Amino acid sequence: MNLEHGDHSDTDITSSGGEKRTDFESKNEKVEAVTSSASLDPENWSAYGVLAHNMLDQSISFIRGIRETPIYNILTMPQHVCNLINEPLPEMPQGFEKVCADFTALVLPYATGNIHPRFWGWAAGNGNVGANIAQLMAATMNSNAIGGAQSSTLVEKQVLEWCRQIFGFPESFGGLIVNGTSMAAIVALCIARNQVLGNTRNVRLEGIIGGPKLVGYASSETHFSASKAFELLGLGRNALRFVSVDTNYCIDITHLEKMISEDLENGNLPFCIIGNAGTVNTGSIDDLSALKAIALKYKLWFHVDGAFGALGVLDKELKPRLLGIESADSLAFDFHKWFHVPFDAACLLTRNKMVHLASFSCDESYLTIHEDSADEYPFYYKLGPDLSRGFRALSVWFTLKEHGIRRLGQKVHENCQQIKYLISLLRNYPWIEIKMPAILNIACFRIHPENWVDENKIDLLNENIVNDIQQSGIALPSTTILNGRLYIRCCIINHRTVFSDCDLFVNELVRITQQHLCQ
Amino acid sequence: MNLEHGDHSDTDITSSGGEKRTDFESKNEKVEAVTSSASLDPENWSAYGVLAHNMLDQSISFIRGIRETPIYNILTMPQHVCNLINEPLPEMPQGFEKVCADFTALVLPYATGNIHPRFWGWAAGNGNVGANIAQLMAATMNSNAIGGAQSSTLVEKQVLEWCRQIFGFPESFGGLIVNGTSMAAIVALCIARNQVLGNTRNVRLEGIIGGPKLVGYASSETHFSASKAFELLGLGRNALRFVSVDTNYCIDITHLEKMISEDLENGNLPFCIIGNAGTVNTGSIDDLSALKAIALKYKLWFHVDGAFGALGVLDKELKPRLLGIESADSLAFDFHKWFHVPFDAACLLTRNKMVHLASFSCDESYLTIHEDSADEYPFYYKLGPDLSRGFRALSVWFTLKEHGIRRLGQKVHENCQQIKYLISLLRNYPWIEIKMPAILNIACFRIHPENWVDENKIDLLNENIVNDIQQSGIALPSTTILNGRLYIRCCIINHRTVFSDCDLFVNELVRITQQHLCQ
């Protein structure tokens, strides 16, 4: 056999610049004359370095000065800025300097605001500056964290093992980092759906059309991501039964069992219970141990939505209230909330890796590499729907190592204390109606002026007050609806909040309320 | 009404440090004595800045020197490094300096390798250094890009509008940035599923159990993410009919129509066709216009999987082969492939925003904010399953602005030429069997020594050769199975590859083959 090399011309390689090469012609095919253009790497690395370091300085000063800046600028954004982010499709390169300048002028100042110490809207964390560097380095490595023999796999495995320990899951656990608790719920409920039907059909092959009518249960305070998961999975939103809640907005166990019995009588097939470890409206925590007992009794999958509240296990006062979380068949929570990892990173823990794999594993010919080392280097694409996976684990690894869980737990504790303090301040005003004592880190209340009886008018007043506070840039509460009425809602998931921020907020609330009532 | 402020103690705020405060007691509730701990921000910003800038320097030099480093280090990673990423759950803070040092020693050197100019495995892009800074700044802003009035919304809207123009979609389009083409396919096929059933039932409420048997079609070369989407959506993998392919691995239209007719005869309900704009094995492009015609004829949803191949529209030679892509009901593609955006970012374009919204929109009481400006500031959580959304659009915006589509298109063109050149080099060796001429940017071939007839032995030889090349650190091809046999597969999605890299690769291939055959 002739292993001699055929003829082709010599080449002149330059490391990052372009490439010059003469025409070539192979035996069977004419290939066009080629001159490689430069890569997308900078032509001038020094100039790039200067700009990049300048951006890093901006990153640092943006965060360092966050307490002194308005929380939420976009409402005052000039229309011309909005117009500027409305340009023709870039044909030709604008260059890095121009992009940085545009970013600084048009994008950076108009963020959501959730890194500010008095951003208490919805449920968002602050991130942390160490993890910002982790995101830079994850982009630098540009790993596709599908698993297998690469460092991203070891880091994800490490982070998941730490989470297993934090939540007391068994060593047989399955774990996956995803982009949010919504996605974690979809994956978890898919496993639950497939498992319950597994005795009678191969769901992955045959699907659920023509199968029994599956139903699941969750309290009426459950986040709508559960409904969306039921929709996506083909079960339909009606298949998620909403169980009534008690005065603390926790699931009514008696009502739950009654509903299960009714479904069984009607020939439906109950398959899961979703418990809340911190509801989105009020931070209420369902009785997770009681739910687990019901799940065992009726052989149902027990999923816990712990988007932010799950991290309460790091606080010794809250931990007893979360008892039962360690018994869940699946637990979903966000890293970008009380772990303060930057968006987006979340986690799904399941009780049994084999059951988890059974719903998502796959073997594809073009992916084969060193399968024999699957224990050491798991393949994460076999545990969920994604095959393109950013290296999210790195930001979590940075955060947990830099700060440690004791400090993160202390921040959880303080946020809950701050809400209690905020409520204690609000209680000084008889015209503020406080919906309920703080359970976790959320206060719901409303301005209810003496002698006002028109509920719609009260709703509108509170809505206007919240809008004005948001526009003031001093604090950012949001609103929610409880029992059909609008309430002001403060949810503190914030490592930068200090107690005196509550004073500032209440002062602002009182000032703006006065404006509205004295007009 | 008394709007006077109640009594509470004065406070001493420090910007980033801790907070000292005396005991307080409100009228109704005893709140514990509190001393806020410091935030997670650095105690010493200067020291943090030095470390952060040092990491940025590492990021720059890592990429700048990538051509001179081995592609893939982890196979030679010492066991003690692996052990080091196996530490107890961090209770106490380790500090930023320690985390950075651990990252530099344990994580950075053992990346996937896909930023190297001779990484040609699977289908991964390189990212680009400008977008690395975008990821840093996205983490800094820490926006939850759910939409609404914030700059991330404007940037995403801009990027999606640019994509609409690139692919020729109508102005009525819907668009969403997601983490990967797999997720984009799930969202697209969910919309398709819900729409086809929409005449007879409200799928979001009632689900698909008890409904007609839905079936879809795709070529046998279709990526397995389509099967996984069918599984997740409850349709079952069997409901995805695999249509045979021609000698170029493109879908056989005649066979497709025959299968549709059979399904209709058997009482099944065809609902979608998936076309490939670049199959994963061979880069084959289905006849998209013909598929669209079939879809129209049978009233089916036409989804195009263009994970990497869709970007061929930027190359004037390839564009005619992709004709019909602009007519798709939905198109999914990755930004982290030929757009060279760092992981993970992908896109779903749909033909009709109203149809798209109908499957994912929702109104939640706790999310209400400025709904009246939904045209200016769309809510992206109403177009997909995620409510936690990192600011992925920023990296895409940086990349498109910095480099412009003409340059990105040139890189697509060169990668395809490089594969042709690679094949021309391989043709010089009679003992290399080339599976087919290059269609896009993929070459599949195998070493077939003269007189060898044992196909399993040939498979093993090629597998061993690929393993040795991967371990050499000089080049990284992967393998795939075509017609039951193992082939070496080079897929060039790489802005750093130059033509002479193909020479280096072939030299290495020949050297290692010689080693194997002369043993």
Short mmCIF file of N, CA, C and O in Angstrom, two decimals, chain B residues 246-314:
data_model
loop_
_atom_site.label_atom_id
_atom_site.label_comp_id
_atom_site.label_asym_id
_atom_site.label_seq_id
_atom_site.Cartn_x
_atom_site.Cartn_y
_atom_site.Cartn_z
N ASP B 246 -32.34 10.06 -0.19
CA ASP B 246 -31.67 9.70 -1.44
C ASP B 246 -30.16 9.53 -1.19
O ASP B 246 -29.71 9.57 -0.05
N THR B 247 -29.40 9.38 -2.26
CA THR B 247 -27.97 9.12 -2.08
C THR B 247 -27.22 10.31 -1.48
O THR B 247 -26.12 10.16 -0.96
N ASN B 248 -27.84 11.49 -1.55
CA ASN B 248 -27.22 12.66 -0.90
C ASN B 248 -27.75 12.88 0.51
O ASN B 248 -27.55 13.94 1.09
N TYR B 249 -28.45 11.89 1.03
CA TYR B 249 -29.01 11.96 2.38
C TYR B 249 -30.06 13.07 2.54
O TYR B 249 -30.23 13.62 3.61
N CYS B 250 -30.73 13.37 1.42
CA CYS B 250 -31.84 14.33 1.45
C CYS B 250 -33.16 13.56 1.43
O CYS B 250 -33.24 12.46 0.87
N ILE B 251 -34.19 14.17 1.98
CA ILE B 251 -35.49 13.50 2.11
C ILE B 251 -36.05 13.14 0.74
O ILE B 251 -35.93 13.91 -0.22
N ASP B 252 -36.64 11.95 0.66
CA ASP B 252 -37.25 11.45 -0.57
C ASP B 252 -38.71 11.92 -0.59
O ASP B 252 -39.55 11.41 0.15
N ILE B 253 -39.00 12.89 -1.43
CA ILE B 253 -40.32 13.53 -1.44
C ILE B 253 -41.42 12.54 -1.81
O ILE B 253 -42.52 12.58 -1.25
N THR B 254 -41.11 11.65 -2.74
CA THR B 254 -42.12 10.67 -3.15
C THR B 254 -42.50 9.76 -1.98
O THR B 254 -43.68 9.49 -1.73
N HIS B 255 -41.47 9.34 -1.27
CA HIS B 255 -41.73 8.48 -0.12
C HIS B 255 -42.53 9.24 0.94
O HIS B 255 -43.42 8.70 1.59
N LEU B 256 -42.21 10.52 1.13
CA LEU B 256 -42.94 11.33 2.09
C LEU B 256 -44.44 11.35 1.76
O LEU B 256 -45.28 11.10 2.63
N GLU B 257 -44.75 11.63 0.52
CA GLU B 257 -46.18 11.71 0.16
C GLU B 257 -46.88 10.37 0.32
O GLU B 257 -48.04 10.32 0.74
N LYS B 258 -46.17 9.32 0.03
CA LYS B 258 -46.73 7.98 0.20
C LYS B 258 -47.06 7.74 1.68
O LYS B 258 -48.13 7.22 2.02
N MET B 259 -46.15 8.14 2.56
CA MET B 259 -46.37 7.94 3.99
C MET B 259 -47.56 8.76 4.50
O MET B 259 -48.35 8.31 5.31
N ILE B 260 -47.66 9.99 4.00
CA ILE B 260 -48.79 10.84 4.41
C ILE B 260 -50.11 10.18 4.00
O ILE B 260 -51.05 10.08 4.80
N SER B 261 -50.14 9.69 2.75
CA SER B 261 -51.37 9.04 2.26
C SER B 261 -51.74 7.84 3.12
O SER B 261 -52.90 7.64 3.47
N GLU B 262 -50.73 7.05 3.45
CA GLU B 262 -50.98 5.87 4.29
C GLU B 262 -51.55 6.26 5.65
O GLU B 262 -52.48 5.65 6.16
N ASP B 263 -50.96 7.30 6.24
CA ASP B 263 -51.45 7.74 7.55
C ASP B 263 -52.89 8.23 7.46
O ASP B 263 -53.70 7.95 8.34
N LEU B 264 -53.19 8.97 6.40
CA LEU B 264 -54.56 9.46 6.23
C LEU B 264 -55.52 8.29 6.08
O LEU B 264 -56.60 8.28 6.68
N GLU B 265 -55.10 7.30 5.30
CA GLU B 265 -55.94 6.10 5.13
C GLU B 265 -56.17 5.38 6.45
O GLU B 265 -57.24 4.83 6.70
N ASN B 266 -55.15 5.41 7.29
CA ASN B 266 -55.23 4.69 8.57
C ASN B 266 -55.87 5.52 9.69
O ASN B 266 -55.87 5.11 10.85
N GLY B 267 -56.39 6.69 9.34
CA GLY B 267 -57.12 7.49 10.33
C GLY B 267 -56.22 8.30 11.24
O GLY B 267 -56.68 8.86 12.25
N ASN B 268 -54.94 8.39 10.92
CA ASN B 268 -54.07 9.26 11.70
C ASN B 268 -54.19 10.70 11.21
O ASN B 268 -54.70 10.95 10.12
N LEU B 269 -53.70 11.63 12.03
CA LEU B 269 -53.82 13.05 11.66
C LEU B 269 -52.43 13.66 11.47
O LEU B 269 -51.76 14.05 12.42
N PRO B 270 -51.97 13.72 10.23
CA PRO B 270 -50.67 14.37 9.96
C PRO B 270 -50.73 15.84 10.36
O PRO B 270 -51.74 16.51 10.10
N PHE B 271 -49.68 16.32 11.03
CA PHE B 271 -49.71 17.74 11.44
C PHE B 271 -48.45 18.52 11.13
O PHE B 271 -48.48 19.74 11.16
N CYS B 272 -47.34 17.86 10.85
CA CYS B 272 -46.14 18.66 10.56
C CYS B 272 -45.14 17.89 9.71
O CYS B 272 -45.11 16.66 9.70
N ILE B 273 -44.34 18.68 9.01
CA ILE B 273 -43.16 18.17 8.31
C ILE B 273 -41.95 18.93 8.85
O ILE B 273 -42.01 20.15 9.01
N ILE B 274 -40.90 18.18 9.14
CA ILE B 274 -39.65 18.83 9.55
C ILE B 274 -38.65 18.70 8.41
O ILE B 274 -38.36 17.60 7.95
N GLY B 275 -38.17 19.84 7.94
CA GLY B 275 -37.15 19.84 6.90
C GLY B 275 -35.80 20.14 7.48
O GLY B 275 -35.69 20.84 8.49
N ASN B 276 -34.76 19.61 6.85
CA ASN B 276 -33.39 19.84 7.34
C ASN B 276 -32.65 20.84 6.46
O ASN B 276 -32.56 20.65 5.26
N ALA B 277 -32.13 21.88 7.10
CA ALA B 277 -31.22 22.79 6.42
C ALA B 277 -29.83 22.49 6.96
O ALA B 277 -29.30 23.21 7.80
N GLY B 278 -29.26 21.38 6.53
CA GLY B 278 -27.97 20.94 7.04
C GLY B 278 -28.14 19.82 8.05
O GLY B 278 -28.31 20.08 9.24
N THR B 279 -28.12 18.56 7.59
CA THR B 279 -28.24 17.45 8.55
C THR B 279 -26.94 17.32 9.34
O THR B 279 -25.87 17.73 8.90
N VAL B 280 -27.08 16.71 10.52
CA VAL B 280 -25.93 16.66 11.42
C VAL B 280 -24.86 15.71 10.91
O VAL B 280 -23.67 15.94 11.12
N ASN B 281 -25.25 14.66 10.21
CA ASN B 281 -24.25 13.69 9.75
C ASN B 281 -23.46 14.17 8.55
O ASN B 281 -22.24 14.03 8.50
N THR B 282 -24.18 14.71 7.57
CA THR B 282 -23.53 15.00 6.29
C THR B 282 -23.76 16.42 5.79
O THR B 282 -23.26 16.78 4.73
N GLY B 283 -24.49 17.24 6.54
CA GLY B 283 -24.75 18.61 6.09
C GLY B 283 -25.72 18.68 4.94
O GLY B 283 -25.77 19.68 4.21
N SER B 284 -26.51 17.65 4.74
CA SER B 284 -27.44 17.61 3.61
C SER B 284 -28.60 18.59 3.81
O SER B 284 -29.04 18.82 4.93
N ILE B 285 -29.03 19.15 2.70
CA ILE B 285 -30.12 20.13 2.74
C ILE B 285 -31.31 19.56 1.99
O ILE B 285 -31.24 19.28 0.79
N ASP B 286 -32.42 19.36 2.70
CA ASP B 286 -33.63 18.87 2.05
C ASP B 286 -34.15 19.91 1.05
O ASP B 286 -33.81 21.10 1.16
N ASP B 287 -34.95 19.47 0.12
CA ASP B 287 -35.57 20.39 -0.83
C ASP B 287 -36.70 21.12 -0.10
O ASP B 287 -37.83 20.64 -0.03
N LEU B 288 -36.37 22.27 0.45
CA LEU B 288 -37.30 22.96 1.35
C LEU B 288 -38.53 23.47 0.60
O LEU B 288 -39.65 23.45 1.13
N SER B 289 -38.35 23.92 -0.63
CA SER B 289 -39.50 24.40 -1.41
C SER B 289 -40.47 23.27 -1.69
O SER B 289 -41.69 23.44 -1.60
N ALA B 290 -39.93 22.11 -2.01
CA ALA B 290 -40.80 20.95 -2.27
C ALA B 290 -41.54 20.56 -1.00
O ALA B 290 -42.72 20.21 -1.04
N LEU B 291 -40.85 20.61 0.13
CA LEU B 291 -41.49 20.28 1.41
C LEU B 291 -42.61 21.27 1.73
O LEU B 291 -43.67 20.90 2.22
N LYS B 292 -42.35 22.54 1.44
CA LYS B 292 -43.38 23.55 1.68
C LYS B 292 -44.62 23.27 0.83
O LYS B 292 -45.76 23.39 1.31
N ALA B 293 -44.39 22.87 -0.40
CA ALA B 293 -45.53 22.57 -1.30
C ALA B 293 -46.36 21.41 -0.74
O ALA B 293 -47.60 21.46 -0.74
N ILE B 294 -45.66 20.40 -0.24
CA ILE B 294 -46.37 19.25 0.36
C ILE B 294 -47.13 19.72 1.60
O ILE B 294 -48.28 19.34 1.84
N ALA B 295 -46.46 20.56 2.39
CA ALA B 295 -47.10 21.05 3.62
C ALA B 295 -48.38 21.82 3.29
O ALA B 295 -49.41 21.66 3.95
N LEU B 296 -48.31 22.64 2.25
CA LEU B 296 -49.50 23.40 1.85
C LEU B 296 -50.60 22.47 1.36
O LEU B 296 -51.77 22.62 1.72
N LYS B 297 -50.19 21.48 0.57
CA LYS B 297 -51.16 20.55 -0.02
C LYS B 297 -51.95 19.82 1.06
O LYS B 297 -53.16 19.65 0.95
N TYR B 298 -51.24 19.41 2.12
CA TYR B 298 -51.91 18.62 3.16
C TYR B 298 -52.20 19.44 4.42
O TYR B 298 -52.57 18.90 5.45
N LYS B 299 -52.00 20.76 4.33
CA LYS B 299 -52.27 21.65 5.47
C LYS B 299 -51.46 21.25 6.71
O LYS B 299 -52.00 21.07 7.81
N LEU B 300 -50.17 21.06 6.51
CA LEU B 300 -49.28 20.68 7.62
C LEU B 300 -48.39 21.86 8.01
O LEU B 300 -48.11 22.74 7.19
N TRP B 301 -47.96 21.87 9.24
CA TRP B 301 -46.99 22.85 9.71
C TRP B 301 -45.63 22.48 9.15
O TRP B 301 -45.24 21.31 9.17
N PHE B 302 -44.89 23.46 8.66
CA PHE B 302 -43.58 23.19 8.08
C PHE B 302 -42.49 23.80 8.97
O PHE B 302 -42.31 25.01 9.01
N HIS B 303 -41.81 22.91 9.69
CA HIS B 303 -40.72 23.35 10.57
C HIS B 303 -39.38 23.05 9.91
O HIS B 303 -39.19 21.98 9.34
N VAL B 304 -38.44 23.99 10.00
CA VAL B 304 -37.09 23.76 9.45
C VAL B 304 -36.08 23.73 10.58
O VAL B 304 -36.01 24.65 11.40
N ASP B 305 -35.31 22.64 10.64
CA ASP B 305 -34.19 22.55 11.56
C ASP B 305 -32.95 23.04 10.83
O ASP B 305 -32.39 22.35 9.98
N GLY B 306 -32.54 24.25 11.19
CA GLY B 306 -31.38 24.84 10.53
C GLY B 306 -30.26 25.10 11.53
O GLY B 306 -29.55 26.10 11.41
N ALA B 307 -30.09 24.21 12.48
CA ALA B 307 -29.19 24.41 13.63
C ALA B 307 -27.92 25.15 13.23
O ALA B 307 -27.62 26.21 13.76
N PHE B 308 -27.16 24.60 12.28
CA PHE B 308 -26.03 25.38 11.77
C PHE B 308 -26.24 25.79 10.33
O PHE B 308 -25.88 26.88 9.91
N GLY B 309 -26.88 24.90 9.53
CA GLY B 309 -26.95 25.10 8.10
C GLY B 309 -27.76 26.31 7.64
O GLY B 309 -27.50 26.86 6.57
N ALA B 310 -28.69 26.75 8.49
CA ALA B 310 -29.54 27.86 8.07
C ALA B 310 -28.72 29.09 7.69
O ALA B 310 -29.08 29.85 6.80
N LEU B 311 -27.57 29.24 8.36
CA LEU B 311 -26.77 30.44 8.12
C LEU B 311 -26.13 30.43 6.74
O LEU B 311 -25.56 31.44 6.30
N GLY B 312 -26.28 29.32 6.03
CA GLY B 312 -25.85 29.28 4.64
C GLY B 312 -26.48 30.37 3.79
O GLY B 312 -25.94 30.74 2.74
N VAL B 313 -27.61 30.93 4.23
CA VAL B 313 -28.24 32.00 3.45
C VAL B 313 -27.33 33.22 3.31
O VAL B 313 -27.53 34.05 2.43
N LEU B 314 -26.32 33.31 4.17
CA LEU B 314 -25.40 34.45 4.08
C LEU B 314 -24.34 34.26 2.99
O LEU B 314 -23.56 35.16 2.72
#
